[in-house]
PDB file of C-alpha atoms in Angstrom:
ATOM      1  CA  MET C   1    -114.813 -21.139  77.676  1.00  0.00           C
ATOM      2  CA  THR C   2    -113.159 -24.084  79.445  1.00  0.00           C
ATOM      3  CA  GLU C   3    -109.518 -23.522  80.410  1.00  0.00           C
ATOM      4  CA  GLN C   4    -106.736 -26.123  80.518  1.00  0.00           C
ATOM      5  CA  ALA C   5    -103.247 -25.522  81.893  1.00  0.00           C
ATOM      6  CA  PHE C   6    -100.027 -26.797  80.312  1.00  0.00           C
ATOM      7  CA  ASP C   7     -96.313 -26.298  80.793  1.00  0.00           C
ATOM      8  CA  PHE C   8     -95.732 -25.837  77.058  1.00  0.00           C
ATOM      9  CA  LEU C   9     -98.036 -24.874  74.183  1.00  0.00           C
ATOM     10  CA  VAL C  10     -96.919 -25.284  70.578  1.00  0.00           C
ATOM     11  CA  ILE C  11     -98.719 -23.553  67.712  1.00  0.00           C
ATOM     12  CA  GLY C  12     -98.098 -25.468  64.490  1.00  0.00           C
ATOM     13  CA  ALA C  13     -97.482 -29.170  63.845  1.00  0.00           C
ATOM     14  CA  GLY C  14     -94.778 -28.979  61.224  1.00  0.00           C
ATOM     15  CA  SER C  15     -91.342 -30.519  61.677  1.00  0.00           C
ATOM     16  CA  GLY C  16     -90.252 -27.875  64.190  1.00  0.00           C
ATOM     17  CA  GLY C  17     -93.443 -27.889  66.246  1.00  0.00           C
ATOM     18  CA  ILE C  18     -93.707 -31.673  66.438  1.00  0.00           C
ATOM     19  CA  ALA C  19     -90.041 -32.066  67.387  1.00  0.00           C
ATOM     20  CA  ALA C  20     -90.317 -29.421  70.116  1.00  0.00           C
ATOM     21  CA  ALA C  21     -93.540 -30.893  71.518  1.00  0.00           C
ATOM     22  CA  ASN C  22     -92.179 -34.438  71.628  1.00  0.00           C
ATOM     23  CA  ARG C  23     -88.872 -33.375  73.156  1.00  0.00           C
ATOM     24  CA  ALA C  24     -90.540 -31.315  75.887  1.00  0.00           C
ATOM     25  CA  ALA C  25     -93.015 -34.103  76.667  1.00  0.00           C
ATOM     26  CA  SER C  26     -90.197 -36.667  76.869  1.00  0.00           C
ATOM     27  CA  HIS C  27     -88.716 -34.558  79.695  1.00  0.00           C
ATOM     28  CA  GLY C  28     -91.979 -34.602  81.630  1.00  0.00           C
ATOM     29  CA  ALA C  29     -93.651 -31.383  80.491  1.00  0.00           C
ATOM     30  CA  ARG C  30     -97.405 -31.189  80.025  1.00  0.00           C
ATOM     31  CA  VAL C  31     -97.658 -30.269  76.335  1.00  0.00           C
ATOM     32  CA  ALA C  32    -100.434 -29.310  73.932  1.00  0.00           C
ATOM     33  CA  LEU C  33     -99.890 -28.988  70.180  1.00  0.00           C
ATOM     34  CA  ILE C  34    -102.354 -26.902  68.151  1.00  0.00           C
ATOM     35  CA  GLU C  35    -102.832 -27.541  64.417  1.00  0.00           C
ATOM     36  CA  PRO C  36    -105.843 -27.004  62.091  1.00  0.00           C
ATOM     37  CA  ASP C  37    -104.413 -28.999  59.182  1.00  0.00           C
ATOM     38  CA  ARG C  38    -102.473 -32.200  58.536  1.00  0.00           C
ATOM     39  CA  LEU C  39     -99.567 -33.176  60.751  1.00  0.00           C
ATOM     40  CA  GLY C  40     -96.056 -32.795  59.400  1.00  0.00           C
ATOM     41  CA  GLY C  41     -96.286 -29.320  57.891  1.00  0.00           C
ATOM     42  CA  THR C  42     -95.130 -28.257  54.448  1.00  0.00           C
ATOM     43  CA  CYS C  43     -92.345 -30.811  54.012  1.00  0.00           C
ATOM     44  CA  VAL C  44     -94.512 -33.877  54.588  1.00  0.00           C
ATOM     45  CA  ASN C  45     -97.753 -32.740  52.965  1.00  0.00           C
ATOM     46  CA  ARG C  46     -96.891 -30.375  50.107  1.00  0.00           C
ATOM     47  CA  GLY C  47     -93.114 -30.117  49.931  1.00  0.00           C
ATOM     48  CA  CYS C  48     -90.106 -32.404  50.195  1.00  0.00           C
ATOM     49  CA  VAL C  49     -91.830 -35.781  50.566  1.00  0.00           C
ATOM     50  CA  PRO C  50     -94.490 -35.643  47.807  1.00  0.00           C
ATOM     51  CA  LYS C  51     -92.027 -33.764  45.568  1.00  0.00           C
ATOM     52  CA  LYS C  52     -89.453 -36.551  45.892  1.00  0.00           C
ATOM     53  CA  LEU C  53     -92.071 -39.199  45.104  1.00  0.00           C
ATOM     54  CA  SER C  54     -93.013 -37.218  41.979  1.00  0.00           C
ATOM     55  CA  TRP C  55     -89.342 -36.828  41.086  1.00  0.00           C
ATOM     56  CA  LEU C  56     -88.858 -40.596  41.328  1.00  0.00           C
ATOM     57  CA  ALA C  57     -91.678 -41.020  38.799  1.00  0.00           C
ATOM     58  CA  ALA C  58     -89.964 -38.500  36.510  1.00  0.00           C
ATOM     59  CA  ARG C  59     -86.605 -40.255  36.895  1.00  0.00           C
ATOM     60  CA  THR C  60     -88.265 -43.570  36.023  1.00  0.00           C
ATOM     61  CA  ALA C  61     -89.737 -42.019  32.874  1.00  0.00           C
ATOM     62  CA  GLU C  62     -86.337 -40.628  31.896  1.00  0.00           C
ATOM     63  CA  GLY C  63     -84.720 -44.031  32.448  1.00  0.00           C
ATOM     64  CA  MET C  64     -87.257 -45.717  30.196  1.00  0.00           C
ATOM     65  CA  SER C  65     -86.682 -43.119  27.487  1.00  0.00           C
ATOM     66  CA  ASN C  66     -82.989 -44.096  27.474  1.00  0.00           C
ATOM     67  CA  ALA C  67     -83.643 -47.846  27.620  1.00  0.00           C
ATOM     68  CA  GLU C  68     -83.155 -48.510  23.902  1.00  0.00           C
ATOM     69  CA  GLY C  69     -79.580 -47.275  24.057  1.00  0.00           C
ATOM     70  CA  TYR C  70     -78.855 -49.969  26.643  1.00  0.00           C
ATOM     71  CA  GLY C  71     -80.347 -52.759  24.576  1.00  0.00           C
ATOM     72  CA  PHE C  72     -83.885 -52.827  25.948  1.00  0.00           C
ATOM     73  CA  SER C  73     -86.824 -52.940  23.552  1.00  0.00           C
ATOM     74  CA  ILE C  74     -89.898 -51.406  25.175  1.00  0.00           C
ATOM     75  CA  GLN C  75     -93.035 -49.691  23.943  1.00  0.00           C
ATOM     76  CA  PRO C  76     -93.275 -45.921  24.535  1.00  0.00           C
ATOM     77  CA  PRO C  77     -94.541 -45.735  28.135  1.00  0.00           C
ATOM     78  CA  GLU C  78     -97.832 -44.141  29.091  1.00  0.00           C
ATOM     79  CA  HIS C  79     -98.025 -42.499  32.484  1.00  0.00           C
ATOM     80  CA  ASP C  80    -101.212 -42.401  34.582  1.00  0.00           C
ATOM     81  CA  PHE C  81    -100.925 -39.261  36.695  1.00  0.00           C
ATOM     82  CA  ALA C  82    -103.991 -40.185  38.774  1.00  0.00           C
ATOM     83  CA  VAL C  83    -102.341 -43.441  39.894  1.00  0.00           C
ATOM     84  CA  LEU C  84     -99.268 -41.493  41.027  1.00  0.00           C
ATOM     85  CA  ARG C  85    -101.477 -39.015  42.904  1.00  0.00           C
ATOM     86  CA  LYS C  86    -103.326 -41.786  44.771  1.00  0.00           C
ATOM     87  CA  ALA C  87    -100.142 -43.653  45.702  1.00  0.00           C
ATOM     88  CA  ARG C  88     -98.529 -40.420  46.883  1.00  0.00           C
ATOM     89  CA  ASP C  89    -101.595 -39.510  48.970  1.00  0.00           C
ATOM     90  CA  ARG C  90    -101.632 -42.955  50.592  1.00  0.00           C
ATOM     91  CA  TYR C  91     -98.016 -42.579  51.657  1.00  0.00           C
ATOM     92  CA  ILE C  92     -98.651 -39.112  53.116  1.00  0.00           C
ATOM     93  CA  ASP C  93    -101.698 -40.443  54.996  1.00  0.00           C
ATOM     94  CA  TYR C  94     -99.414 -43.119  56.454  1.00  0.00           C
ATOM     95  CA  LEU C  95     -96.898 -40.483  57.604  1.00  0.00           C
ATOM     96  CA  ASN C  96     -99.684 -38.361  59.136  1.00  0.00           C
ATOM     97  CA  GLY C  97    -100.749 -41.406  61.116  1.00  0.00           C
ATOM     98  CA  ARG C  98     -97.234 -42.113  62.338  1.00  0.00           C
ATOM     99  CA  TYR C  99     -96.879 -38.526  63.571  1.00  0.00           C
ATOM    100  CA  ALA C 100    -100.182 -38.850  65.471  1.00  0.00           C
ATOM    101  CA  GLU C 101     -98.996 -42.114  67.034  1.00  0.00           C
ATOM    102  CA  GLY C 102     -95.721 -40.511  68.098  1.00  0.00           C
ATOM    103  CA  LEU C 103     -97.494 -37.578  69.760  1.00  0.00           C
ATOM    104  CA  ALA C 104     -99.926 -39.906  71.551  1.00  0.00           C
ATOM    105  CA  GLY C 105     -97.036 -42.076  72.724  1.00  0.00           C
ATOM    106  CA  ASN C 106     -95.452 -39.028  74.356  1.00  0.00           C
ATOM    107  CA  ASP C 107     -98.775 -37.902  75.897  1.00  0.00           C
ATOM    108  CA  VAL C 108     -98.824 -34.723  73.819  1.00  0.00           C
ATOM    109  CA  LYS C 109    -102.363 -33.321  73.690  1.00  0.00           C
ATOM    110  CA  LEU C 110    -103.273 -32.652  70.042  1.00  0.00           C
ATOM    111  CA  VAL C 111    -105.765 -29.792  69.716  1.00  0.00           C
ATOM    112  CA  ARG C 112    -107.387 -29.297  66.332  1.00  0.00           C
ATOM    113  CA  GLY C 113    -108.065 -25.685  65.380  1.00  0.00           C
ATOM    114  CA  ARG C 114    -106.490 -22.283  64.865  1.00  0.00           C
ATOM    115  CA  ALA C 115    -104.985 -20.537  67.863  1.00  0.00           C
ATOM    116  CA  ARG C 116    -105.128 -16.861  68.785  1.00  0.00           C
ATOM    117  CA  PHE C 117    -103.576 -15.084  71.744  1.00  0.00           C
ATOM    118  CA  LEU C 118    -105.810 -13.750  74.506  1.00  0.00           C
ATOM    119  CA  ASP C 119    -102.825 -12.661  76.591  1.00  0.00           C
ATOM    120  CA  PRO C 120     -99.102 -13.560  76.713  1.00  0.00           C
ATOM    121  CA  ARG C 121     -99.832 -16.901  78.420  1.00  0.00           C
ATOM    122  CA  THR C 122    -103.298 -17.805  77.093  1.00  0.00           C
ATOM    123  CA  LEU C 123    -104.548 -19.061  73.729  1.00  0.00           C
ATOM    124  CA  ALA C 124    -108.081 -19.463  72.442  1.00  0.00           C
ATOM    125  CA  VAL C 125    -108.786 -22.389  70.122  1.00  0.00           C
ATOM    126  CA  GLY C 126    -112.450 -22.358  69.206  1.00  0.00           C
ATOM    127  CA  GLU C 127    -114.364 -22.488  72.495  1.00  0.00           C
ATOM    128  CA  ARG C 128    -111.337 -23.676  74.462  1.00  0.00           C
ATOM    129  CA  GLN C 129    -108.765 -21.673  76.389  1.00  0.00           C
ATOM    130  CA  LEU C 130    -105.271 -23.099  76.801  1.00  0.00           C
ATOM    131  CA  ARG C 131    -102.855 -21.589  79.287  1.00  0.00           C
ATOM    132  CA  GLY C 132     -99.156 -22.294  79.055  1.00  0.00           C
ATOM    133  CA  GLU C 133     -96.043 -21.303  80.993  1.00  0.00           C
ATOM    134  CA  ARG C 134     -94.230 -21.229  77.648  1.00  0.00           C
ATOM    135  CA  ILE C 135     -95.669 -20.842  74.143  1.00  0.00           C
ATOM    136  CA  LEU C 136     -93.797 -21.677  70.928  1.00  0.00           C
ATOM    137  CA  ILE C 137     -94.961 -20.178  67.632  1.00  0.00           C
ATOM    138  CA  ALA C 138     -93.994 -22.655  64.881  1.00  0.00           C
ATOM    139  CA  THR C 139     -96.497 -21.770  62.172  1.00  0.00           C
ATOM    140  CA  GLY C 140     -94.087 -21.817  59.232  1.00  0.00           C
ATOM    141  CA  ALA C 141     -94.852 -20.040  55.976  1.00  0.00           C
ATOM    142  CA  ARG C 142     -97.674 -19.972  53.458  1.00  0.00           C
ATOM    143  CA  VAL C 143     -97.905 -19.399  49.726  1.00  0.00           C
ATOM    144  CA  ARG C 144     -98.409 -15.801  48.607  1.00  0.00           C
ATOM    145  CA  PRO C 145    -100.748 -15.590  45.593  1.00  0.00           C
ATOM    146  CA  LEU C 146     -99.539 -13.888  42.425  1.00  0.00           C
ATOM    147  CA  GLU C 147    -100.614 -10.251  42.794  1.00  0.00           C
ATOM    148  CA  ILE C 148    -101.276  -9.381  39.155  1.00  0.00           C
ATOM    149  CA  PRO C 149    -104.523  -9.213  37.138  1.00  0.00           C
ATOM    150  CA  GLY C 150    -105.566 -12.824  36.599  1.00  0.00           C
ATOM    151  CA  GLY C 151    -103.224 -14.080  39.317  1.00  0.00           C
ATOM    152  CA  ASP C 152    -106.149 -15.787  41.015  1.00  0.00           C
ATOM    153  CA  LEU C 153    -106.365 -18.133  37.998  1.00  0.00           C
ATOM    154  CA  ALA C 154    -102.822 -19.439  38.488  1.00  0.00           C
ATOM    155  CA  LEU C 155    -101.953 -22.575  40.422  1.00  0.00           C
ATOM    156  CA  THR C 156     -99.446 -22.468  43.275  1.00  0.00           C
ATOM    157  CA  SER C 157     -96.841 -25.073  44.080  1.00  0.00           C
ATOM    158  CA  ASP C 158     -99.248 -26.400  46.741  1.00  0.00           C
ATOM    159  CA  ASP C 159    -101.864 -26.977  44.024  1.00  0.00           C
ATOM    160  CA  PHE C 160     -99.458 -29.216  42.080  1.00  0.00           C
ATOM    161  CA  PHE C 161    -100.089 -31.972  44.616  1.00  0.00           C
ATOM    162  CA  THR C 162    -103.875 -31.772  44.214  1.00  0.00           C
ATOM    163  CA  LEU C 163    -103.938 -32.190  40.416  1.00  0.00           C
ATOM    164  CA  GLU C 164    -106.021 -35.181  39.304  1.00  0.00           C
ATOM    165  CA  SER C 165    -104.442 -35.251  35.852  1.00  0.00           C
ATOM    166  CA  ARG C 166    -101.264 -33.973  34.220  1.00  0.00           C
ATOM    167  CA  PRO C 167    -101.792 -30.862  32.087  1.00  0.00           C
ATOM    168  CA  LYS C 168    -100.543 -31.100  28.504  1.00  0.00           C
ATOM    169  CA  ARG C 169     -99.066 -27.584  28.607  1.00  0.00           C
ATOM    170  CA  VAL C 170     -97.679 -25.734  31.625  1.00  0.00           C
ATOM    171  CA  ALA C 171     -96.452 -22.145  31.992  1.00  0.00           C
ATOM    172  CA  MET C 172     -94.132 -21.762  34.968  1.00  0.00           C
ATOM    173  CA  ILE C 173     -93.863 -18.165  36.224  1.00  0.00           C
ATOM    174  CA  GLY C 174     -90.515 -17.980  37.946  1.00  0.00           C
ATOM    175  CA  ALA C 175     -87.425 -20.166  37.904  1.00  0.00           C
ATOM    176  CA  GLY C 176     -86.441 -20.683  41.515  1.00  0.00           C
ATOM    177  CA  TYR C 177     -85.767 -24.153  42.844  1.00  0.00           C
ATOM    178  CA  ILE C 178     -89.452 -25.085  43.257  1.00  0.00           C
ATOM    179  CA  ALA C 179     -90.281 -24.022  39.693  1.00  0.00           C
ATOM    180  CA  ALA C 180     -87.190 -25.822  38.409  1.00  0.00           C
ATOM    181  CA  GLU C 181     -88.129 -29.032  40.229  1.00  0.00           C
ATOM    182  CA  LEU C 182     -91.794 -29.058  39.235  1.00  0.00           C
ATOM    183  CA  GLY C 183     -91.059 -27.919  35.673  1.00  0.00           C
ATOM    184  CA  GLY C 184     -88.583 -30.768  35.252  1.00  0.00           C
ATOM    185  CA  ILE C 185     -91.092 -33.278  36.647  1.00  0.00           C
ATOM    186  CA  PHE C 186     -93.852 -32.092  34.318  1.00  0.00           C
ATOM    187  CA  ALA C 187     -91.527 -32.247  31.303  1.00  0.00           C
ATOM    188  CA  ALA C 188     -90.162 -35.700  32.106  1.00  0.00           C
ATOM    189  CA  LEU C 189     -93.710 -37.055  32.422  1.00  0.00           C
ATOM    190  CA  GLY C 190     -94.692 -35.623  29.046  1.00  0.00           C
ATOM    191  CA  SER C 191     -96.014 -32.076  29.492  1.00  0.00           C
ATOM    192  CA  HIS C 192     -94.888 -29.181  27.298  1.00  0.00           C
ATOM    193  CA  VAL C 193     -93.316 -26.684  29.728  1.00  0.00           C
ATOM    194  CA  ASP C 194     -92.573 -23.002  29.165  1.00  0.00           C
ATOM    195  CA  MET C 195     -90.649 -21.323  31.984  1.00  0.00           C
ATOM    196  CA  TYR C 196     -90.767 -17.535  32.269  1.00  0.00           C
ATOM    197  CA  LEU C 197     -87.704 -15.968  33.882  1.00  0.00           C
ATOM    198  CA  ALA C 198     -87.178 -12.443  35.134  1.00  0.00           C
ATOM    199  CA  GLY C 199     -83.428 -12.893  34.733  1.00  0.00           C
ATOM    200  CA  ARG C 200     -80.956 -14.631  32.444  1.00  0.00           C
ATOM    201  CA  ARG C 201     -80.886 -18.072  34.050  1.00  0.00           C
ATOM    202  CA  PRO C 202     -82.851 -20.315  36.420  1.00  0.00           C
ATOM    203  CA  LEU C 203     -81.866 -20.600  40.091  1.00  0.00           C
ATOM    204  CA  ALA C 204     -80.667 -17.000  40.040  1.00  0.00           C
ATOM    205  CA  HIS C 205     -80.024 -16.974  43.806  1.00  0.00           C
ATOM    206  CA  PHE C 206     -77.704 -19.977  43.622  1.00  0.00           C
ATOM    207  CA  ASP C 207     -74.077 -19.954  42.473  1.00  0.00           C
ATOM    208  CA  PRO C 208     -73.931 -19.001  38.765  1.00  0.00           C
ATOM    209  CA  PHE C 209     -72.455 -22.318  37.592  1.00  0.00           C
ATOM    210  CA  ILE C 210     -75.394 -24.194  39.207  1.00  0.00           C
ATOM    211  CA  GLY C 211     -77.985 -22.102  37.381  1.00  0.00           C
ATOM    212  CA  GLU C 212     -76.165 -22.356  34.059  1.00  0.00           C
ATOM    213  CA  HIS C 213     -75.770 -26.124  34.187  1.00  0.00           C
ATOM    214  CA  PHE C 214     -79.286 -26.617  35.462  1.00  0.00           C
ATOM    215  CA  GLY C 215     -80.613 -24.511  32.603  1.00  0.00           C
ATOM    216  CA  GLU C 216     -78.893 -26.923  30.206  1.00  0.00           C
ATOM    217  CA  ALA C 217     -80.426 -29.888  32.036  1.00  0.00           C
ATOM    218  CA  LEU C 218     -83.918 -28.374  31.802  1.00  0.00           C
ATOM    219  CA  HIS C 219     -83.409 -27.806  28.102  1.00  0.00           C
ATOM    220  CA  ARG C 220     -82.424 -31.452  27.636  1.00  0.00           C
ATOM    221  CA  VAL C 221     -85.723 -32.650  29.145  1.00  0.00           C
ATOM    222  CA  GLY C 222     -87.659 -30.266  26.921  1.00  0.00           C
ATOM    223  CA  VAL C 223     -88.314 -27.248  29.147  1.00  0.00           C
ATOM    224  CA  ASN C 224     -88.496 -24.117  27.002  1.00  0.00           C
TER     225      ASN C 224
END
């Protein structure tokens, strides 16, 4: 194995890892950032950003459904889910590129692969060894599959962003904020949505009045 020495090694190129790597490099540190996947982490690739783009599509659909009451005469809209997917992917590709440009501009060495510790100061990434005076673990979280019989057949929230077409019927298991968001998006775009709750209301870990009012809002857009 070839060994390279750095002042600072960062494992994970999500928002925290990228910010830490850029900040350290801007102060003169020799920095390497290790990531096997896309830059930007959950928020950019399968969280906040693509969710908000999907929500904007849902809000547009809801606005068109109310258009007649404001004096507009329009045909019932048809939504092409594949077009939304492609446009969303293009925007995320653009953001991935901007992150790469920012790292390069700060002379951060981007290492593609999965890191493992050899000792407290040394990482192995494939056939490479990276030694660092300081090492930051910024690997974030990952989806835990549903551990019930047949759970392997269910989609996760990550899978929502890989769908090529919108399903006509969706069963949402759970009613936390991610289920509430994605269930509302599906319903606004025309899917029949059934949401299965363990408790009395959605968003059970939020203040009660939020869950109660949000349950009414989901009902208005057709979530059962």
